PDB file of C-alpha atoms and ligand atoms in Angstrom:
ATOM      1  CA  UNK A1484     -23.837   3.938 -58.313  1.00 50.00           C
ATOM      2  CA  UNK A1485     -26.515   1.667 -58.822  1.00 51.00           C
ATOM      3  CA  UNK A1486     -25.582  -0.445 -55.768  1.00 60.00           C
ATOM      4  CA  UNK A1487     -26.514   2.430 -53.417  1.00 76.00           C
ATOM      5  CA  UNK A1488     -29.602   3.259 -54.633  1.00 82.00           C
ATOM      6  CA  UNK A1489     -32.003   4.839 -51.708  1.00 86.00           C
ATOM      7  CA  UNK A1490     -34.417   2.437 -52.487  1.00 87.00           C
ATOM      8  CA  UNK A1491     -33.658  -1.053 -51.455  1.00 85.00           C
ATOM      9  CA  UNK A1492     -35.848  -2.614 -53.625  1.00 86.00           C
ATOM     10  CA  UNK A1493     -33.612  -1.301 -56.480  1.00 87.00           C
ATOM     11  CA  UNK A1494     -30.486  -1.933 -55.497  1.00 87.00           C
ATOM     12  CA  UNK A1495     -29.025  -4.881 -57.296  1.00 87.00           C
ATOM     13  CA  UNK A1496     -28.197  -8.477 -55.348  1.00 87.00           C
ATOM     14  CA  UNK A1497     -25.043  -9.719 -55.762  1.00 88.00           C
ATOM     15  CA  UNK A1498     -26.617 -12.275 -58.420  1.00 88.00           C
ATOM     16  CA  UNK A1499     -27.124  -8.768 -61.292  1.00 86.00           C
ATOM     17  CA  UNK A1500     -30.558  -9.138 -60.655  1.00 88.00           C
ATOM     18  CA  UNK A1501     -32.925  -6.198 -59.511  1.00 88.00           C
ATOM     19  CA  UNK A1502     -35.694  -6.878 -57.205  1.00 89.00           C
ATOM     20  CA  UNK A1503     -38.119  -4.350 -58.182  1.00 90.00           C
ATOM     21  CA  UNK A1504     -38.302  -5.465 -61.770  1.00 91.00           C
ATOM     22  CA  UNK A1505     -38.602  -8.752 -60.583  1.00 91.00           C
ATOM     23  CA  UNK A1506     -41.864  -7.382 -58.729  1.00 92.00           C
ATOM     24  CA  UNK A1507     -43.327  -5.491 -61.511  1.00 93.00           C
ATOM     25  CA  UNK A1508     -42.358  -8.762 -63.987  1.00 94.00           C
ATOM     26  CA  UNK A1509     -44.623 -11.083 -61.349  1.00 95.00           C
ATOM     27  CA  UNK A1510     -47.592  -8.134 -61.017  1.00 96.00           C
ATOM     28  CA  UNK A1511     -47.667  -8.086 -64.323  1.00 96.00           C
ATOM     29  CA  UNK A1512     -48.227 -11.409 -64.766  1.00 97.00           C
ATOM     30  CA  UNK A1513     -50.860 -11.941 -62.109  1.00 97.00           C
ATOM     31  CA  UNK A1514     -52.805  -9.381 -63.471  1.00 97.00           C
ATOM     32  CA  UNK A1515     -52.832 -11.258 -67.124  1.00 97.00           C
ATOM     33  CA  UNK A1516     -54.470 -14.076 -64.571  1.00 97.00           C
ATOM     34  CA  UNK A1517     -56.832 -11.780 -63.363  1.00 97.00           C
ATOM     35  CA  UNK A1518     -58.318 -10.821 -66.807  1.00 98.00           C
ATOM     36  CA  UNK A1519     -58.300 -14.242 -67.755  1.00 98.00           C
ATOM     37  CA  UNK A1520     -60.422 -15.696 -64.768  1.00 97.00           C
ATOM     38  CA  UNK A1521     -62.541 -12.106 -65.116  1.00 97.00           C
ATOM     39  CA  UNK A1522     -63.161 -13.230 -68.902  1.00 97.00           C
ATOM     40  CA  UNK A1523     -63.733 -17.055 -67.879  1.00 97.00           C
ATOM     41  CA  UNK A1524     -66.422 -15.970 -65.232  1.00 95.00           C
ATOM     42  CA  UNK A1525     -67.728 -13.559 -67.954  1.00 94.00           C
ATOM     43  CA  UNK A1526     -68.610 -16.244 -70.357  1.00 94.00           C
ATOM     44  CA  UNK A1527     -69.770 -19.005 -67.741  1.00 89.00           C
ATOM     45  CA  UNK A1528     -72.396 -16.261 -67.047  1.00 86.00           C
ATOM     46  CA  UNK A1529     -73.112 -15.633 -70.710  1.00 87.00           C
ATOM     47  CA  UNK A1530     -72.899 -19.198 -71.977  1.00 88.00           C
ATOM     48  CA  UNK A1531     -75.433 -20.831 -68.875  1.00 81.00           C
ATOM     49  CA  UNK A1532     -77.479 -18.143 -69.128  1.00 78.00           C
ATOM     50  CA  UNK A1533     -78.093 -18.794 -73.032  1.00 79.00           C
ATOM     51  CA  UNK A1534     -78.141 -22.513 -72.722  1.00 79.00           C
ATOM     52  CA  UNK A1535     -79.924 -22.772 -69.245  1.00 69.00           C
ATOM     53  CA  UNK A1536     -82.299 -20.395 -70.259  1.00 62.00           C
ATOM     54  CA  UNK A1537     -81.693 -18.510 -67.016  1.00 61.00           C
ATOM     55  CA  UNK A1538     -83.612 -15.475 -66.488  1.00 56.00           C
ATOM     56  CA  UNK A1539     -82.303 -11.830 -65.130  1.00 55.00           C
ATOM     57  CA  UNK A1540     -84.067 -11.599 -61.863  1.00 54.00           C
ATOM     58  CA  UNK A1541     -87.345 -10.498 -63.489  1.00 52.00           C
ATOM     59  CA  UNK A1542     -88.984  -9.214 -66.632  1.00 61.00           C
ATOM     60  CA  UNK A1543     -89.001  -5.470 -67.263  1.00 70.00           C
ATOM     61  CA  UNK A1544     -92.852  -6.211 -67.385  1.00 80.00           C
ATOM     62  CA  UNK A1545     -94.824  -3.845 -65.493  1.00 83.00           C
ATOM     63  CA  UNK A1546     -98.382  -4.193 -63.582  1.00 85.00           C
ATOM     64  CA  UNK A1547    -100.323  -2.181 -61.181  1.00 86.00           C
ATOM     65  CA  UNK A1548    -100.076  -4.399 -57.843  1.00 84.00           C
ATOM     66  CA  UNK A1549    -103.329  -2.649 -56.117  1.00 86.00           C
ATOM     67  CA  UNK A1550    -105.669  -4.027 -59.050  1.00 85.00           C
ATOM     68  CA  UNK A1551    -104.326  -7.519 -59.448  1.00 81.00           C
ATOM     69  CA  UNK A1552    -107.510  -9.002 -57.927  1.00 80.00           C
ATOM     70  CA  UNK A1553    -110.274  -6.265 -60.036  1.00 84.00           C
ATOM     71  CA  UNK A1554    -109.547  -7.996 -63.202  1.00 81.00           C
ATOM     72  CA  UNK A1555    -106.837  -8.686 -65.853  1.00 84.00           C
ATOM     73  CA  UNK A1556    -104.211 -11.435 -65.891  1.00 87.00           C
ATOM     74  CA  UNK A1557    -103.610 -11.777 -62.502  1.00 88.00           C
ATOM     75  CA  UNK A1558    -107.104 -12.210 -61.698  1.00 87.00           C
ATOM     76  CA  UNK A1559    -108.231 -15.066 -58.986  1.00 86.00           C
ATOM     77  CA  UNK A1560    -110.234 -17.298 -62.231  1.00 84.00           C
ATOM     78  CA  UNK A1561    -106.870 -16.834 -63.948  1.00 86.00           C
ATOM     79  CA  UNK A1562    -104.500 -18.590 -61.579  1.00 88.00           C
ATOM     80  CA  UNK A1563    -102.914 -21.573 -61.750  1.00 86.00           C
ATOM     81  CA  UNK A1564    -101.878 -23.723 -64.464  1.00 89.00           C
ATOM     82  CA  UNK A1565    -103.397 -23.047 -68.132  1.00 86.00           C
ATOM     83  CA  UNK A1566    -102.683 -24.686 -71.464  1.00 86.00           C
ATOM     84  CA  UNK A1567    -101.703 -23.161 -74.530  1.00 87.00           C
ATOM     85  CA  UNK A1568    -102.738 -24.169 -78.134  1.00 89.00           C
ATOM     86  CA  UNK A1569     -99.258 -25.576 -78.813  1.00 90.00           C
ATOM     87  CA  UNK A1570     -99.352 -27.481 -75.891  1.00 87.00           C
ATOM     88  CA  UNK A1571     -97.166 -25.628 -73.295  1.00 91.00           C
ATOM     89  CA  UNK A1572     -98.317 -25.045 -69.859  1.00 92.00           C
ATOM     90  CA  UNK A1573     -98.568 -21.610 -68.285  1.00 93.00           C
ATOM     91  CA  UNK A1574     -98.332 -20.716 -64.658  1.00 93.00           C
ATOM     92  CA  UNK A1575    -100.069 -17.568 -63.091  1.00 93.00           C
ATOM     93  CA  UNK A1576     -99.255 -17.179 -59.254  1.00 93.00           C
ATOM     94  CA  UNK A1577     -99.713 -14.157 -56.850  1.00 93.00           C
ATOM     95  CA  UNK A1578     -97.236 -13.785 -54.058  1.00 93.00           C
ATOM     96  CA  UNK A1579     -98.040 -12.328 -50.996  1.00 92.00           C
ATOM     97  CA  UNK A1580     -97.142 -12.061 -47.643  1.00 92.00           C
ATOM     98  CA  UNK A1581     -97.160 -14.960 -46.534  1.00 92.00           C
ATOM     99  CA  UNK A1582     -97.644 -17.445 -49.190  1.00 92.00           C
ATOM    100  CA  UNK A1583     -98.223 -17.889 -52.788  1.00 92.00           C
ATOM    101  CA  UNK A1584    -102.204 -18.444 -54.466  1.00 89.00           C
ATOM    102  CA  UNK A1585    -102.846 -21.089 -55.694  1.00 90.00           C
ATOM    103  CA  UNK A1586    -100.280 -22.630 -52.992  1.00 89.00           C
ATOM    104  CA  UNK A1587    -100.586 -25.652 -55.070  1.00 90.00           C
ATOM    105  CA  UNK A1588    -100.619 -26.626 -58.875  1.00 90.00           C
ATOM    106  CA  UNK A1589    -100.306 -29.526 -61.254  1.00 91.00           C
ATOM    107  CA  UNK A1590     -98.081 -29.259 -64.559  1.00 91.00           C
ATOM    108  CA  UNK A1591     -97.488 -32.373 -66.678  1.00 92.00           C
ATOM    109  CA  UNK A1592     -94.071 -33.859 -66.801  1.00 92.00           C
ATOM    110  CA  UNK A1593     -91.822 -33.486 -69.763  1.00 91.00           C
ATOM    111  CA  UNK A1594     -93.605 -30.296 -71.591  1.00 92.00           C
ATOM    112  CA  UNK A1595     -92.653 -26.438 -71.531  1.00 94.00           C
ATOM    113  CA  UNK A1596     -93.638 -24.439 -68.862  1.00 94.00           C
ATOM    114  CA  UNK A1597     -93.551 -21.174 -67.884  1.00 93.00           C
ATOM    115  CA  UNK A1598     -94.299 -19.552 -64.751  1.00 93.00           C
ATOM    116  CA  UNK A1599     -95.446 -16.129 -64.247  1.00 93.00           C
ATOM    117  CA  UNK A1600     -95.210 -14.537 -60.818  1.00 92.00           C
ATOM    118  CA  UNK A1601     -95.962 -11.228 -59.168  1.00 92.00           C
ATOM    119  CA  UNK A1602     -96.468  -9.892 -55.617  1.00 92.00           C
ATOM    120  CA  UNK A1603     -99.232  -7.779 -53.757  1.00 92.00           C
ATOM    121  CA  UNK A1604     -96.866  -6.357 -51.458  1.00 91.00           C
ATOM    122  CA  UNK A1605     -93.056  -6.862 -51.416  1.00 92.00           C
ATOM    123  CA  UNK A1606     -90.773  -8.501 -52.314  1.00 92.00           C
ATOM    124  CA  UNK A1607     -90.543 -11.925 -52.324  1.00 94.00           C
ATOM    125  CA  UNK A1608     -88.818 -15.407 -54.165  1.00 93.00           C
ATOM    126  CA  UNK A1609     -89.613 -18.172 -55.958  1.00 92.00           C
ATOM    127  CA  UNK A1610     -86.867 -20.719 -56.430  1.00 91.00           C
ATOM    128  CA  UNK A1611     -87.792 -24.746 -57.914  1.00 90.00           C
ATOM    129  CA  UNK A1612     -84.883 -26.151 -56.189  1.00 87.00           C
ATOM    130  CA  UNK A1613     -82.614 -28.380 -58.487  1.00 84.00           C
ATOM    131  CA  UNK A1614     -83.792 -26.088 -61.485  1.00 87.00           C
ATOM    132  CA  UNK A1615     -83.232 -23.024 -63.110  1.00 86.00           C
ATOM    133  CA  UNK A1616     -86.189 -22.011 -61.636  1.00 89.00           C
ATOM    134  CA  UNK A1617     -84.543 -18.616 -58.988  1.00 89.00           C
ATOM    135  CA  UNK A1618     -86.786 -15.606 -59.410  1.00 89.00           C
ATOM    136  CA  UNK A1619     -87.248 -12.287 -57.337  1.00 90.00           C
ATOM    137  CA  UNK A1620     -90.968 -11.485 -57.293  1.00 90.00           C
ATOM    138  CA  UNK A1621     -91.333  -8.063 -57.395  1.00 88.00           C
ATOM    139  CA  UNK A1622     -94.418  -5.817 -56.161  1.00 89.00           C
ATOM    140  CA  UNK A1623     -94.822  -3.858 -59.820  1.00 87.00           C
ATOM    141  CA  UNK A1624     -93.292  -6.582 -62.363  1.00 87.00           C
ATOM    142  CA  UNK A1625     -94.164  -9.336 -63.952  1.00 90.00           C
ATOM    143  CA  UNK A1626     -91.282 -12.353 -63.174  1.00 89.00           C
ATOM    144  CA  UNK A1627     -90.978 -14.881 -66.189  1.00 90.00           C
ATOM    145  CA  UNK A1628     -89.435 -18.248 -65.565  1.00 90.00           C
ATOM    146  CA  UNK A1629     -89.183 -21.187 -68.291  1.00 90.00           C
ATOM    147  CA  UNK A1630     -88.335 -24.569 -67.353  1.00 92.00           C
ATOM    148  CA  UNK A1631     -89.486 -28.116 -68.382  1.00 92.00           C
ATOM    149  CA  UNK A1632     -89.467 -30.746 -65.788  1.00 92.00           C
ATOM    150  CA  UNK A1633     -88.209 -34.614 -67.070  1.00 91.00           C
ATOM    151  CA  UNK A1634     -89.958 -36.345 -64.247  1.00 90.00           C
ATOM    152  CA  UNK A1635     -92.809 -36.321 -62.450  1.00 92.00           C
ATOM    153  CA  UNK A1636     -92.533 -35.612 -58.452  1.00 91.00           C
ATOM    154  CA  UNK A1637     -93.010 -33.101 -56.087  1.00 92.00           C
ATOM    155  CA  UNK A1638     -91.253 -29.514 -56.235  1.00 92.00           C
ATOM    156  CA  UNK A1639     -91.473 -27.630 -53.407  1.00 91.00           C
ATOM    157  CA  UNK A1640     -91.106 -24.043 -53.561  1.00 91.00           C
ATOM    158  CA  UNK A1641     -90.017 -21.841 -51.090  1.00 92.00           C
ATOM    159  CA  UNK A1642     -89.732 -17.640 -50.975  1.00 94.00           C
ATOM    160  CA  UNK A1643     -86.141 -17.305 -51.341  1.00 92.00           C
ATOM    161  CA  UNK A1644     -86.429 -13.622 -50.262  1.00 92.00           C
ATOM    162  CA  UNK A1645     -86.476 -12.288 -46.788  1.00 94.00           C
ATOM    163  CA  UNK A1646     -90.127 -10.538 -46.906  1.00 93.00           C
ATOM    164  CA  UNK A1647     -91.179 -10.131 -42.943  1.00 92.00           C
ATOM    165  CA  UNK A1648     -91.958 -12.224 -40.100  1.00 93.00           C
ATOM    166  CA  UNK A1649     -93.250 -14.973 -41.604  1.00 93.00           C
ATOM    167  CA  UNK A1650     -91.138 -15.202 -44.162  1.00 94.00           C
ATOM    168  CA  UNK A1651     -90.225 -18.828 -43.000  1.00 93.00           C
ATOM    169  CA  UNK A1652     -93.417 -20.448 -43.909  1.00 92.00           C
ATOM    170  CA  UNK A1653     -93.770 -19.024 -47.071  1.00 94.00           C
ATOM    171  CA  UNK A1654     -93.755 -21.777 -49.266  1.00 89.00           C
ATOM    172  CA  UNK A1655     -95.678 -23.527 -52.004  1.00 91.00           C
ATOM    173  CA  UNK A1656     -95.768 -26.439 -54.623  1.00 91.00           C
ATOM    174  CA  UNK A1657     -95.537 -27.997 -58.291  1.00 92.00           C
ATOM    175  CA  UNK A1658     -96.866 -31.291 -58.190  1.00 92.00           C
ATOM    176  CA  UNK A1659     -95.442 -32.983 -61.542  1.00 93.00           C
ATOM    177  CA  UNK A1660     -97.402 -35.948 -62.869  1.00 92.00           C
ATOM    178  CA  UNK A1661     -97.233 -37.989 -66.037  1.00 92.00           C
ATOM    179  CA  UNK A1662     -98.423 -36.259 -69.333  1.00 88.00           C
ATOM    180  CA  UNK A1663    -101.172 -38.609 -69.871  1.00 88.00           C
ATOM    181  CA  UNK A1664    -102.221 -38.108 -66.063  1.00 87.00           C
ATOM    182  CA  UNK A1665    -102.300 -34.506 -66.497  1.00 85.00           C
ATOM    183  CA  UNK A1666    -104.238 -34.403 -69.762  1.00 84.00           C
ATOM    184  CA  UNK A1667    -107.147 -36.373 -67.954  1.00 83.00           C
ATOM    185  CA  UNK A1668    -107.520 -33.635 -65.578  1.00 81.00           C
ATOM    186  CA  UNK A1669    -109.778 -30.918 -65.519  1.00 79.00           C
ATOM    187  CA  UNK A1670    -108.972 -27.700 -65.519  1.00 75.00           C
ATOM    188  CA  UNK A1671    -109.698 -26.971 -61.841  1.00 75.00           C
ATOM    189  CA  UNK A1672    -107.752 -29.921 -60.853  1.00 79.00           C
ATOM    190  CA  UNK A1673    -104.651 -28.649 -62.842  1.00 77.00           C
ATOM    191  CA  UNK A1674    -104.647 -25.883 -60.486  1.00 77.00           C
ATOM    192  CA  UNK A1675    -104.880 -27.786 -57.158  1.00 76.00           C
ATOM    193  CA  UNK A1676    -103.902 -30.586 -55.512  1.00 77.00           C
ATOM    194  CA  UNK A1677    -106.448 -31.320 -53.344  1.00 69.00           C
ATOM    195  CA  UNK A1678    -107.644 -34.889 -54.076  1.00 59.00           C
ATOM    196  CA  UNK A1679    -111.202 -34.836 -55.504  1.00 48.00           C
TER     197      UNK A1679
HETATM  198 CU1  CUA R1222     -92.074 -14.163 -49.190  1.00 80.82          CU
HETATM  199 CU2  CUA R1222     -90.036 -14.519 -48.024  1.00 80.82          CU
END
Protein backbone atom coordinates (compact mmCIF):
# COMPACT_ATOMS: atom_id res chain seq x y z
CA UNK A 1 0.00 0.00 0.00
CA UNK A 2 1.06 3.23 -1.00
CA UNK A 3 -0.28 4.89 2.18
CA UNK A 4 2.34 3.07 4.30
CA UNK A 5 5.18 3.75 2.52
CA UNK A 6 8.49 3.83 4.93
CA UNK A 7 9.22 7.02 3.71
CA UNK A 8 7.00 9.77 4.88
CA UNK A 9 7.73 12.00 2.34
CA UNK A 10 6.01 9.50 -0.04
CA UNK A 11 3.19 8.61 1.52
CA UNK A 12 0.18 10.28 0.04
CA UNK A 13 -1.99 13.17 2.12
CA UNK A 14 -5.36 12.66 2.32
CA UNK A 15 -5.74 15.40 -0.58
CA UNK A 16 -4.04 12.35 -3.51
CA UNK A 17 -1.20 14.41 -3.53
CA UNK A 18 2.47 13.13 -2.87
CA UNK A 19 4.87 15.29 -1.13
CA UNK A 20 8.03 14.20 -2.56
CA UNK A 21 7.04 14.92 -6.11
CA UNK A 22 5.85 18.03 -4.99
CA UNK A 23 9.62 18.61 -3.80
CA UNK A 24 11.34 17.44 -6.81
CA UNK A 25 8.47 19.57 -9.05
CA UNK A 26 9.68 22.93 -6.88
CA UNK A 27 13.73 21.86 -7.13
CA UNK A 28 13.27 21.55 -10.39
CA UNK A 29 12.01 24.67 -10.92
CA UNK A 30 14.43 26.66 -8.81
CA UNK A 31 17.14 25.27 -10.53
CA UNK A 32 15.61 26.58 -14.11
CA UNK A 33 16.03 30.06 -11.91
CA UNK A 34 19.38 29.34 -11.18
CA UNK A 35 20.55 28.92 -14.84
CA UNK A 36 18.67 31.79 -15.76
CA UNK A 37 20.25 34.36 -13.22
CA UNK A 38 23.78 32.26 -13.98
CA UNK A 39 23.12 33.19 -17.81
CA UNK A 40 21.87 36.88 -16.90
CA UNK A 41 25.14 37.50 -14.82
CA UNK A 42 27.00 35.80 -17.75
CA UNK A 43 26.01 38.34 -20.27
CA UNK A 44 26.05 41.54 -17.91
CA UNK A 45 29.77 40.51 -17.74
CA UNK A 46 30.08 39.98 -21.47
CA UNK A 47 27.91 42.85 -22.66
CA UNK A 48 29.77 45.80 -20.09
CA UNK A 49 32.81 44.45 -20.74
CA UNK A 50 32.36 44.95 -24.69
CA UNK A 51 30.59 48.23 -24.38
CA UNK A 52 32.56 49.65 -21.30
CA UNK A 53 35.60 48.66 -22.76
CA UNK A 54 36.56 47.03 -19.46
CA UNK A 55 39.80 45.39 -19.32
CA UNK A 56 40.73 41.71 -17.75
CA UNK A 57 42.88 42.68 -14.88
CA UNK A 58 45.95 43.18 -17.10
CA UNK A 59 47.46 42.58 -20.50
CA UNK A 60 49.24 39.29 -21.14
CA UNK A 61 52.13 41.81 -21.99
CA UNK A 62 55.30 40.90 -20.51
CA UNK A 63 58.47 43.12 -19.31
CA UNK A 64 61.52 42.55 -17.33
CA UNK A 65 60.76 44.66 -14.00
CA UNK A 66 64.69 44.89 -12.93
CA UNK A 67 65.50 46.97 -16.25
CA UNK A 68 62.55 49.30 -16.37
CA UNK A 69 64.77 52.28 -15.48
CA UNK A 70 68.14 51.07 -18.08
CA UNK A 71 66.13 51.92 -21.05
CA UNK A 72 63.04 50.95 -23.13
CA UNK A 73 59.43 52.04 -22.66
CA UNK A 74 59.31 52.36 -19.22
CA UNK A 75 62.20 54.52 -19.09
CA UNK A 76 62.19 57.79 -16.63
CA UNK A 77 62.24 60.41 -20.19
CA UNK A 78 59.32 58.20 -21.24
CA UNK A 79 56.82 58.78 -18.46
CA UNK A 80 53.96 60.57 -18.32
CA UNK A 81 51.55 61.68 -20.78
CA UNK A 82 52.57 61.50 -24.67
CA UNK A 83 50.59 62.26 -27.80
CA UNK A 84 50.01 60.18 -30.63
CA UNK A 85 49.79 61.23 -34.36
CA UNK A 86 46.01 60.68 -34.36
CA UNK A 87 45.63 62.64 -31.50
CA UNK A 88 45.13 60.21 -28.54
CA UNK A 89 46.97 60.58 -25.39
CA UNK A 90 49.16 57.87 -23.91
CA UNK A 91 50.00 57.31 -20.30
CA UNK A 92 53.31 55.58 -19.11
CA UNK A 93 53.45 55.20 -15.18
CA UNK A 94 55.75 53.03 -12.92
CA UNK A 95 54.29 51.75 -9.71
CA UNK A 96 56.21 51.16 -6.86
CA UNK A 97 56.14 50.80 -3.40
CA UNK A 98 54.89 53.42 -2.31
CA UNK A 99 53.62 55.57 -5.00
CA UNK A 100 53.30 55.90 -8.64
CA UNK A 101 56.13 58.18 -11.04
CA UNK A 102 55.15 60.68 -12.36
CA UNK A 103 52.65 61.00 -9.21
CA UNK A 104 51.05 63.58 -11.30
CA UNK A 105 49.96 64.09 -15.04
CA UNK A 106 47.85 66.23 -17.31
CA UNK A 107 45.54 64.60 -20.13
CA UNK A 108 43.13 66.82 -22.09
CA UNK A 109 39.47 66.42 -21.55
CA UNK A 110 37.25 64.72 -24.04
CA UNK A 111 40.05 62.66 -26.18
CA UNK A 112 41.18 58.86 -25.95
CA UNK A 113 43.46 57.85 -23.53
CA UNK A 114 45.17 55.07 -22.56
CA UNK A 115 47.14 54.32 -19.63
CA UNK A 116 49.91 51.96 -19.37
CA UNK A 117 51.07 50.78 -15.96
CA UNK A 118 53.64 48.43 -14.49
CA UNK A 119 55.32 47.85 -11.11
CA UNK A 120 59.04 47.55 -9.81
CA UNK A 121 58.12 45.37 -7.11
CA UNK A 122 54.63 43.94 -6.35
CA UNK A 123 51.72 44.16 -6.79
CA UNK A 124 49.82 47.01 -6.74
CA UNK A 125 46.31 49.01 -8.21
CA UNK A 126 45.30 51.63 -10.11
CA UNK A 127 41.62 52.45 -10.05
CA UNK A 128 40.15 56.26 -11.67
CA UNK A 129 37.26 56.21 -9.42
CA UNK A 130 33.84 56.82 -11.23
CA UNK A 131 35.49 55.13 -14.41
CA UNK A 132 36.27 52.05 -15.91
CA UNK A 133 39.53 52.76 -15.03
CA UNK A 134 40.27 49.25 -12.12
CA UNK A 135 43.61 47.71 -12.97
CA UNK A 136 46.00 45.25 -11.04
CA UNK A 137 49.57 46.38 -11.70
CA UNK A 138 51.57 43.59 -11.88
CA UNK A 139 55.52 43.26 -11.27
CA UNK A 140 56.23 41.43 -14.94
CA UNK A 141 53.15 42.81 -17.14
CA UNK A 142 52.25 45.47 -18.86
CA UNK A 143 48.43 46.75 -17.53
CA UNK A 144 46.41 48.51 -20.43
CA UNK A 145 43.52 50.73 -19.51
CA UNK A 146 41.38 52.90 -22.13
CA UNK A 147 39.13 55.50 -21.04
CA UNK A 148 38.17 59.05 -22.25
CA UNK A 149 37.27 61.55 -19.70
CA UNK A 150 34.06 64.17 -20.70
CA UNK A 151 35.15 66.79 -18.26
CA UNK A 152 37.89 68.33 -17.03
CA UNK A 153 38.67 67.95 -13.06
CA UNK A 154 40.72 66.23 -10.84
CA UNK A 155 40.99 62.24 -10.66
CA UNK A 156 42.59 60.98 -7.93
CA UNK A 157 44.04 57.68 -8.02
CA UNK A 158 44.63 55.46 -5.40
CA UNK A 159 46.50 51.69 -5.25
CA UNK A 160 43.55 49.61 -4.92
CA UNK A 161 45.81 46.65 -3.93
CA UNK A 162 47.10 45.84 -0.53
CA UNK A 163 51.06 46.10 -1.35
CA UNK A 164 52.81 46.63 2.34
CA UNK A 165 52.90 49.09 4.99
CA UNK A 166 52.38 51.97 3.28
CA UNK A 167 50.05 50.89 1.17
CA UNK A 168 47.65 53.69 2.49
CA UNK A 169 49.41 56.58 1.00
CA UNK A 170 49.89 55.23 -2.18
CA UNK A 171 48.14 57.41 -4.32
CA UNK A 172 48.45 59.61 -7.37
CA UNK A 173 46.64 61.94 -9.95
CA UNK A 174 45.05 62.84 -13.50
CA UNK A 175 44.56 66.36 -13.64
CA UNK A 176 41.94 66.82 -16.65
CA UNK A 177 41.91 70.22 -18.32
CA UNK A 178 40.22 71.62 -21.39
CA UNK A 179 41.55 70.40 -24.86
CA UNK A 180 42.63 73.73 -25.90
CA UNK A 181 44.40 74.17 -22.36
CA UNK A 182 46.19 71.04 -22.82
CA UNK A 183 47.35 71.60 -26.39
CA UNK A 184 49.14 74.90 -25.16
CA UNK A 185 51.22 72.93 -22.91
CA UNK A 186 54.51 71.69 -23.29
CA UNK A 187 55.43 68.51 -23.15
CA UNK A 188 57.02 68.57 -19.68
CA UNK A 189 54.06 70.26 -18.33
CA UNK A 190 51.72 67.46 -19.69
CA UNK A 191 53.49 65.27 -17.39
CA UNK A 192 53.29 67.34 -14.16
CA UNK A 193 51.34 69.44 -12.35
CA UNK A 194 53.50 71.53 -10.70
CA UNK A 195 52.61 75.14 -11.64
CA UNK A 196 55.43 76.71 -13.71
CU1 LIG B 1 50.52 49.99 -3.95
CU2 LIG B 1 48.81 49.41 -2.42
Amino acid sequence: MADTHPDPLQRPLPDGIVPAEVVARTEKRWLGVMVALLIVMMAVVVLTGMTHAISPPSNVETIDPTTLHLGGEFAESNLGTAQERDGSLTIRLVAGQFGFTPDCTKVAADTPVKFRLTSTDVIHGFLLPSTNVNTMVMPGFVAEVRTRFARPGIYRMPCNEFCGAGHHGMWARVSVVPKEQFQSLAPTERSSCVQQ
